[in-house]
PDB file of C-alpha atoms in Angstrom:
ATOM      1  CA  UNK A  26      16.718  19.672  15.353  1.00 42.00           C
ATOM      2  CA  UNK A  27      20.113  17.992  14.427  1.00 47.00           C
ATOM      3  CA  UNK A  28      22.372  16.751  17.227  1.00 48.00           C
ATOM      4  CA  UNK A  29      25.752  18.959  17.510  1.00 46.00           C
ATOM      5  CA  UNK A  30      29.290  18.115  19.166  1.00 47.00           C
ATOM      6  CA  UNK A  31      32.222  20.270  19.931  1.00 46.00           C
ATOM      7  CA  UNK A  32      34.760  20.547  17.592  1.00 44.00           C
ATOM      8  CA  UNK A  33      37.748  18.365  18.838  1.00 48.00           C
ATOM      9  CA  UNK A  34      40.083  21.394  19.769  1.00 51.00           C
ATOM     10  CA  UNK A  35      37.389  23.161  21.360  1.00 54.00           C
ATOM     11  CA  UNK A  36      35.367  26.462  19.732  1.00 55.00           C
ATOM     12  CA  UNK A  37      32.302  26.775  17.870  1.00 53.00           C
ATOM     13  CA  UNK A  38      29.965  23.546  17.695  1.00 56.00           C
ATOM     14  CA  UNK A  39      29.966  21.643  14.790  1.00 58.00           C
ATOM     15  CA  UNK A  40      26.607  19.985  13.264  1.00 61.00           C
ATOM     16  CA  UNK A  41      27.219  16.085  12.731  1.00 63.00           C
ATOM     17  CA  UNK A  42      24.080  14.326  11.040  1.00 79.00           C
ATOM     18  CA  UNK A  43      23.548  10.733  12.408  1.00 83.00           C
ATOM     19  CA  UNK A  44      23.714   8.413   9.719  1.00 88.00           C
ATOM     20  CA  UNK A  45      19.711   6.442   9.561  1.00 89.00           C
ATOM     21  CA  UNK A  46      19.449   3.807  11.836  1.00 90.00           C
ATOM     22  CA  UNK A  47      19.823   0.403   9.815  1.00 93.00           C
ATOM     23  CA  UNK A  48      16.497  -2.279   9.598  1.00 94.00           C
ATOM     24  CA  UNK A  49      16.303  -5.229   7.329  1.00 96.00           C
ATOM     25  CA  UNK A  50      13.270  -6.638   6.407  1.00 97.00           C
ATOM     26  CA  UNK A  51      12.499  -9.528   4.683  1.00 96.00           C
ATOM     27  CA  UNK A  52       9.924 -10.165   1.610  1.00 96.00           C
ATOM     28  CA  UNK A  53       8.811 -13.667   1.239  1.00 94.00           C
ATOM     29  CA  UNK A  54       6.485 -15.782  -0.598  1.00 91.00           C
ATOM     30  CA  UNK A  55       5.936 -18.752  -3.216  1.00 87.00           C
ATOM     31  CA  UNK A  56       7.234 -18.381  -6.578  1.00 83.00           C
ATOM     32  CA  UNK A  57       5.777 -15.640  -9.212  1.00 84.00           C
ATOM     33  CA  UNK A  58       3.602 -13.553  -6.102  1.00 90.00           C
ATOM     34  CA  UNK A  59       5.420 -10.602  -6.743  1.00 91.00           C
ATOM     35  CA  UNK A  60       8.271 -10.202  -4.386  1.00 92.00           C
ATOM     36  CA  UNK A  61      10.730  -8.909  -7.255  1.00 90.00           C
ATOM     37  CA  UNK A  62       7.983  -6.588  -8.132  1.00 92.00           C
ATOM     38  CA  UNK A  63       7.416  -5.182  -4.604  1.00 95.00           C
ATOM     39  CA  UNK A  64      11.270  -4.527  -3.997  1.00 95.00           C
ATOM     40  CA  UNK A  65      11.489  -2.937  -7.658  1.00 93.00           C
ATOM     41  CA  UNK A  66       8.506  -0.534  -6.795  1.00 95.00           C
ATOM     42  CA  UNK A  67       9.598   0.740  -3.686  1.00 96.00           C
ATOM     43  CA  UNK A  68      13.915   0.687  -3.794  1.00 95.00           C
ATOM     44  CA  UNK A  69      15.232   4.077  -4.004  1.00 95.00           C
ATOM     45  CA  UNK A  70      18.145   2.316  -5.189  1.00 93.00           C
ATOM     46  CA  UNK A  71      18.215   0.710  -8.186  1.00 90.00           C
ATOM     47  CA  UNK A  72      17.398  -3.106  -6.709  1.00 82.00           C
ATOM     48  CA  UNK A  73      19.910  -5.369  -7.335  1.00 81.00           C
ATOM     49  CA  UNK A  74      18.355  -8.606  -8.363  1.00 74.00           C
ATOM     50  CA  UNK A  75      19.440 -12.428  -9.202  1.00 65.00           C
ATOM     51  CA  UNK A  76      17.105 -13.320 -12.111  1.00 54.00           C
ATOM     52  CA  UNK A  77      17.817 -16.060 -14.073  1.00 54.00           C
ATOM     53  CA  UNK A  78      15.680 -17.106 -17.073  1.00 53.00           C
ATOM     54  CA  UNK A  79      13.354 -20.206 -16.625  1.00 45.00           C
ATOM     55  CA  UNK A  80      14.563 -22.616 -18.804  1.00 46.00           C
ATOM     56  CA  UNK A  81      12.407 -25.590 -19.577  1.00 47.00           C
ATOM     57  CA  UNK A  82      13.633 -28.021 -17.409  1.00 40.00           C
ATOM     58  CA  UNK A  83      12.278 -25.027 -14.852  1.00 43.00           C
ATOM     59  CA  UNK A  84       9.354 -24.754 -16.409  1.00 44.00           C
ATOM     60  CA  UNK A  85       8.591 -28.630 -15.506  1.00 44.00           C
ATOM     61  CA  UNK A  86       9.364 -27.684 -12.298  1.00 45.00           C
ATOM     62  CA  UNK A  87       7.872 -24.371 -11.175  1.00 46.00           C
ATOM     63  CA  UNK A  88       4.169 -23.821 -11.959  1.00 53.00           C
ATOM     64  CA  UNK A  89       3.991 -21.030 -14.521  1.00 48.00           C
ATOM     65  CA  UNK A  90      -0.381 -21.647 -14.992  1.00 54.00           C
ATOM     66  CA  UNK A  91      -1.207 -18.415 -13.503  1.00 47.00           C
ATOM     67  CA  UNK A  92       2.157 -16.462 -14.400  1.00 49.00           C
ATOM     68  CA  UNK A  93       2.409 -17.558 -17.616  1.00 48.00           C
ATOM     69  CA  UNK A  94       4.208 -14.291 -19.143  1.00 53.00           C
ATOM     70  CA  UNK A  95       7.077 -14.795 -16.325  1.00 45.00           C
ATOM     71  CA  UNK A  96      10.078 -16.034 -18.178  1.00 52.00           C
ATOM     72  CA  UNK A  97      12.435 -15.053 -15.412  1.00 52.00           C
ATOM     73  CA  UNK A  98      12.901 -16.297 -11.673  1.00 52.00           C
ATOM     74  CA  UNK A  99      15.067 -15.195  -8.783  1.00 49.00           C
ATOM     75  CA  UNK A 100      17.600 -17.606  -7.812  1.00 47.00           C
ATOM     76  CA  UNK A 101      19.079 -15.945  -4.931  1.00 56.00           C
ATOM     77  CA  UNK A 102      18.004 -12.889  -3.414  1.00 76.00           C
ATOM     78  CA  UNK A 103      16.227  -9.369  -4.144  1.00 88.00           C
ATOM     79  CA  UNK A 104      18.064  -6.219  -2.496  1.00 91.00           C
ATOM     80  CA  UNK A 105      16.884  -2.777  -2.218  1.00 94.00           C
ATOM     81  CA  UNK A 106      16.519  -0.014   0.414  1.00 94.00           C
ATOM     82  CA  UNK A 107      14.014   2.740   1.361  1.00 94.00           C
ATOM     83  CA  UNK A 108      15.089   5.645   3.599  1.00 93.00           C
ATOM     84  CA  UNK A 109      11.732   6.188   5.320  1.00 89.00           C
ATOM     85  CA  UNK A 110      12.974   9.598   7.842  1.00 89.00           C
ATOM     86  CA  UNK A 111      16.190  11.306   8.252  1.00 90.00           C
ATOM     87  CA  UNK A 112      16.558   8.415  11.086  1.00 92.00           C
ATOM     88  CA  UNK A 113      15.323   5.414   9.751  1.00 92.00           C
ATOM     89  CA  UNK A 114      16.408   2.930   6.449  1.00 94.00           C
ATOM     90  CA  UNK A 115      14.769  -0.006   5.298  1.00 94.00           C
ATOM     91  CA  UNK A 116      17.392  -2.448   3.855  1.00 96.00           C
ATOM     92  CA  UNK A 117      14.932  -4.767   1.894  1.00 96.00           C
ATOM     93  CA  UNK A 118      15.594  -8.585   1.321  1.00 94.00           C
ATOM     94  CA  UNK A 119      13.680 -10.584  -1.041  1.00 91.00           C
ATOM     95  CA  UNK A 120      13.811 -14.279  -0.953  1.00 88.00           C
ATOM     96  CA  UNK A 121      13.715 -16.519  -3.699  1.00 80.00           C
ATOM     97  CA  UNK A 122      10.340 -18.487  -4.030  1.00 59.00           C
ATOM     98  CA  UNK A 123      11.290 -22.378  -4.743  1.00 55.00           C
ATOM     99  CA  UNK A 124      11.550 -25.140  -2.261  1.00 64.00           C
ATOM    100  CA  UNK A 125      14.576 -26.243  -3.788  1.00 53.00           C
ATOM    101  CA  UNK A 126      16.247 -22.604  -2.831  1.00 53.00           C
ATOM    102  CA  UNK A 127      15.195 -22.882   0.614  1.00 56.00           C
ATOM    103  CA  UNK A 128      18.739 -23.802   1.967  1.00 60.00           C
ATOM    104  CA  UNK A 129      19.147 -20.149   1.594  1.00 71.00           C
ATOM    105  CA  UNK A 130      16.671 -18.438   3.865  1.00 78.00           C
ATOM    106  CA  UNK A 131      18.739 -18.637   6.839  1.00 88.00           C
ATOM    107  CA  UNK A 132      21.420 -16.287   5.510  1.00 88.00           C
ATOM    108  CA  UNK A 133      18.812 -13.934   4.067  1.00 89.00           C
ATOM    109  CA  UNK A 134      16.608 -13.463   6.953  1.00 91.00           C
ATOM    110  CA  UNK A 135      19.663 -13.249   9.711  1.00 94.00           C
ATOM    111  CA  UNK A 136      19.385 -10.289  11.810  1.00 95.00           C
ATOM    112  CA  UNK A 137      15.706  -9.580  10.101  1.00 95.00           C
ATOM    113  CA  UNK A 138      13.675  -7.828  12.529  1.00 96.00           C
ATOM    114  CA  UNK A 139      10.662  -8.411  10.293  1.00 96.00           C
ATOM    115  CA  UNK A 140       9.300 -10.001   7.113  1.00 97.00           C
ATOM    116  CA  UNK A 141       6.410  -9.368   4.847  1.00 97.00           C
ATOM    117  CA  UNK A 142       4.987 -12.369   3.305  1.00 97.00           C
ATOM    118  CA  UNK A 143       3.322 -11.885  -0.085  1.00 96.00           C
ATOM    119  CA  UNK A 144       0.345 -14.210  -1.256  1.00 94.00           C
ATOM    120  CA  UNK A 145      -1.846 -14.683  -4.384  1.00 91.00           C
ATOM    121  CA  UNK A 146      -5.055 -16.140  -3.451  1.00 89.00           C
ATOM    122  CA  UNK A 147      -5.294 -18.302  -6.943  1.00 84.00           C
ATOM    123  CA  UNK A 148      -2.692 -20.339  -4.845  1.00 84.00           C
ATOM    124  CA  UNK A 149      -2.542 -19.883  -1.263  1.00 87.00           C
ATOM    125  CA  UNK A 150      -0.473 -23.520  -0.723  1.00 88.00           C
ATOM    126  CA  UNK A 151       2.827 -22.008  -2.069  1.00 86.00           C
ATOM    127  CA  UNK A 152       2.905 -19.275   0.966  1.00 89.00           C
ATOM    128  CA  UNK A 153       2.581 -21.794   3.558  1.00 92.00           C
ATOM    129  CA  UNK A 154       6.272 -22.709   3.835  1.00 90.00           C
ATOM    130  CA  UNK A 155       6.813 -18.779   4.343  1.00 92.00           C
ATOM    131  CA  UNK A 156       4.382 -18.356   7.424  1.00 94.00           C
ATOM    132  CA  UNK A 157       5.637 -21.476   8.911  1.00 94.00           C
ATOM    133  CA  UNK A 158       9.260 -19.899   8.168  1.00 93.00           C
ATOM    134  CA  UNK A 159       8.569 -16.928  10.170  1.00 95.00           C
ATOM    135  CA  UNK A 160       6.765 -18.772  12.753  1.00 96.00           C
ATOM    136  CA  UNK A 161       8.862 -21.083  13.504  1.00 94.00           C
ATOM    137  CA  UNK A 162      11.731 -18.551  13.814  1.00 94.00           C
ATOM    138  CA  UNK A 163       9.443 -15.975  15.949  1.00 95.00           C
ATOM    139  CA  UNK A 164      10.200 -13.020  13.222  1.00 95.00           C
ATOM    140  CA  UNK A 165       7.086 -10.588  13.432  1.00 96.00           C
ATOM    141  CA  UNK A 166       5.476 -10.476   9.960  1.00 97.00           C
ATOM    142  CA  UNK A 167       2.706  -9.654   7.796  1.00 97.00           C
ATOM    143  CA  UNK A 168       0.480 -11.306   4.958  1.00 97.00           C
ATOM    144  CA  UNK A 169      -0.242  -8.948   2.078  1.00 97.00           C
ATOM    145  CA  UNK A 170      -2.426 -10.475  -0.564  1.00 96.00           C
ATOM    146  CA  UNK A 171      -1.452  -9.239  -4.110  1.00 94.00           C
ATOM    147  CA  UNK A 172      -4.263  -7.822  -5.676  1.00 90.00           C
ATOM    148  CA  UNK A 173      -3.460  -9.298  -9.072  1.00 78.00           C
ATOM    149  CA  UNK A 174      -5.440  -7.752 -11.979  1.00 73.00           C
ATOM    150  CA  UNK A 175      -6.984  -5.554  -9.431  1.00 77.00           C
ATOM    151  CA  UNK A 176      -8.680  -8.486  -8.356  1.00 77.00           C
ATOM    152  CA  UNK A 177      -8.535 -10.978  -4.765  1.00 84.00           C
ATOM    153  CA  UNK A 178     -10.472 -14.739  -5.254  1.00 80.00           C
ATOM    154  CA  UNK A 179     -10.735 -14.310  -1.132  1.00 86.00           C
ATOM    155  CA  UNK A 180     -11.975 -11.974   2.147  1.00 91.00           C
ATOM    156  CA  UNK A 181      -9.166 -11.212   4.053  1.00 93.00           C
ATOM    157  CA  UNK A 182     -10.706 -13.801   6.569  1.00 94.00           C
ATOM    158  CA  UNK A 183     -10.877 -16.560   4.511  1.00 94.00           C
ATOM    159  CA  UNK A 184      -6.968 -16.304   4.142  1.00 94.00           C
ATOM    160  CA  UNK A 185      -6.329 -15.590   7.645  1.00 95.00           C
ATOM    161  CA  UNK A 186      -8.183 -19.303   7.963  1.00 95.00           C
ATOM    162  CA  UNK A 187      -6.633 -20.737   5.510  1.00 94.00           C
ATOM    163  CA  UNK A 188      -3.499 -19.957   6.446  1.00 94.00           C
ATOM    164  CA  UNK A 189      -4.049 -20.372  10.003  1.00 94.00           C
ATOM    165  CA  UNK A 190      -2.242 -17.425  11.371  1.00 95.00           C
ATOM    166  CA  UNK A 191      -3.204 -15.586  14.549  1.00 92.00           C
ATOM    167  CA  UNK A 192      -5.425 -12.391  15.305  1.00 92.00           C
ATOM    168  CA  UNK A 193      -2.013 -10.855  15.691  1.00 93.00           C
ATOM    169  CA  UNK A 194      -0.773 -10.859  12.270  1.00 96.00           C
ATOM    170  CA  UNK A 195      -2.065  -8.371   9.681  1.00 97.00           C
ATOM    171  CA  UNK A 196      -3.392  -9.592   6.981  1.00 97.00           C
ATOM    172  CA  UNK A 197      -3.946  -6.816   4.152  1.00 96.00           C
ATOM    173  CA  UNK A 198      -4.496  -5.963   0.759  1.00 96.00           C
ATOM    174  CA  UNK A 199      -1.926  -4.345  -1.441  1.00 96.00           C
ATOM    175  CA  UNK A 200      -0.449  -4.209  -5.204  1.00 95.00           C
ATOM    176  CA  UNK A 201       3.397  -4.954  -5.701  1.00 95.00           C
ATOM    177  CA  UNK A 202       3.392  -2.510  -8.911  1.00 95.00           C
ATOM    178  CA  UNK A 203       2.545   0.325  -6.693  1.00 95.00           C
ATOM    179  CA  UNK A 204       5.143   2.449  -4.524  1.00 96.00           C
ATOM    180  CA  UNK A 205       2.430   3.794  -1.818  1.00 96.00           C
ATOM    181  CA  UNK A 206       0.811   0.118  -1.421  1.00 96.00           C
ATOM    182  CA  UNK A 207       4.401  -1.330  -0.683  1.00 96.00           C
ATOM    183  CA  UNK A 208       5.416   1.111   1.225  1.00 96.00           C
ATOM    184  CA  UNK A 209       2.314   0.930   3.447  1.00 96.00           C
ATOM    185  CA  UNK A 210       2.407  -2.471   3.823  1.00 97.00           C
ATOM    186  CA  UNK A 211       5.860  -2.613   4.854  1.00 96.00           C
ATOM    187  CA  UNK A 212       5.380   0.181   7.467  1.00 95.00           C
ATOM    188  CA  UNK A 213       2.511  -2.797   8.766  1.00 97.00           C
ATOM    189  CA  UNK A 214       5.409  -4.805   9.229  1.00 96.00           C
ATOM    190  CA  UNK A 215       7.542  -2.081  11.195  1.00 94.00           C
ATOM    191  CA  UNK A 216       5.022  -1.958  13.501  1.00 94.00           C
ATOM    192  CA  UNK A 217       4.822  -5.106  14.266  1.00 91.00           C
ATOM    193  CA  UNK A 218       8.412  -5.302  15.115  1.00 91.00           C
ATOM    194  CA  UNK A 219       8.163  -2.172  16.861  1.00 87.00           C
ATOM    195  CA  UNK A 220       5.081  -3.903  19.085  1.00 86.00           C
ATOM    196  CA  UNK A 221       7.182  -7.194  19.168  1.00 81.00           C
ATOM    197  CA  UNK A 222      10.065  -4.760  21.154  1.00 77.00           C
ATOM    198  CA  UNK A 223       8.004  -2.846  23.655  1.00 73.00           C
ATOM    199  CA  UNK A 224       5.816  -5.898  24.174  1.00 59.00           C
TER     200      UNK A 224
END
């Protein structure tokens, strides 16, 4: 049922649709997981993106062993949305994966009421500067293990330990390519905030 007012010189009410209450999230992780990926599958927008090639000065930088068809990187930011009801929209932020653009994360995750932290388990040590991130900053989030190939090196516990994040973050399985697994786990992270606000 859609909320009506009165017309402003009186008569017959008028039917005025709420615009969808605004919620930025955040997508986060080491470089090459799959954040790009994620924000392309799910954006009903098209997602505006910062890629820049990898040049080979990059190259020496940035570890390209297990992503060795990438030949672009973001050097910014990721931005799409999702319009999940007639009341809610998802304004969806992904961070660029490098150290070196770290100085940026600030800006990006300002007024984030949640972040999603994606991790491939062939290299758990570049997600660690992510969950400290959100730690540190006391932003609700998740860990969603890219299921690469179809395939996870790790149990869901094993990355929980080796990451060293509490009962109280999710820790899940998904696949960046697909729509429904993004859209799931981001929905993971909504509830956390949601939890985080009634707690």
């Amino acid at each position: 049922m859609r909320p009506t007012e009165p017309l402003l010189g009186g008569g017959a009410p008028q039917t005025a649709v709420r615009p969808p209450l605004p919620v930025k999230l955040v997508i986060a992780g080491g470089f090459g997981v799959g954040k790009t990926t994620a924000v392309g599958a799910i954006s009903e927008i098209e997602p505006l993106t910062t890629e820049a090639a990898i040049t080979e000065v990059a190259a020496g930088v940035d570890d390209l062993t297990h992503t060795p068809r990438k030949n672009t990187t973001t050097v910014a930011m990721d931005f799409g949305c999702l319009t999940i009801d007639p009341t809610l929209k998802l304004y969806l932020f992904g961070t660029p994966g490098q150290e070196r653009f770290g100085f940026m994360w600030d800006d990006i995750v300002e007024g984030a009421v949640g972040g999603l932290v994606i991790v491939d388990t062939r290299r758990l040590d570049d997600c660690y500067a992510a969950v400290d991130y959100f730690e540190h900053k006391g932003i609700p989030f998740a860990v969603a293990v890219n299921a690469f190939d179809g395939q996870v090196q790790h149990t869901m516990d094993e990355v929980r330990w080796a990451l060293d994040v509490s009962e109280g973050v999710p820790v899940l399985v998904f696949d960046a390519r697909e729509r429904g697994s993004v859209r799931d786990a981001l929905l993971v992270v909504l509830e956390q905030a949601l939890a985080r606000t009634e707690g």
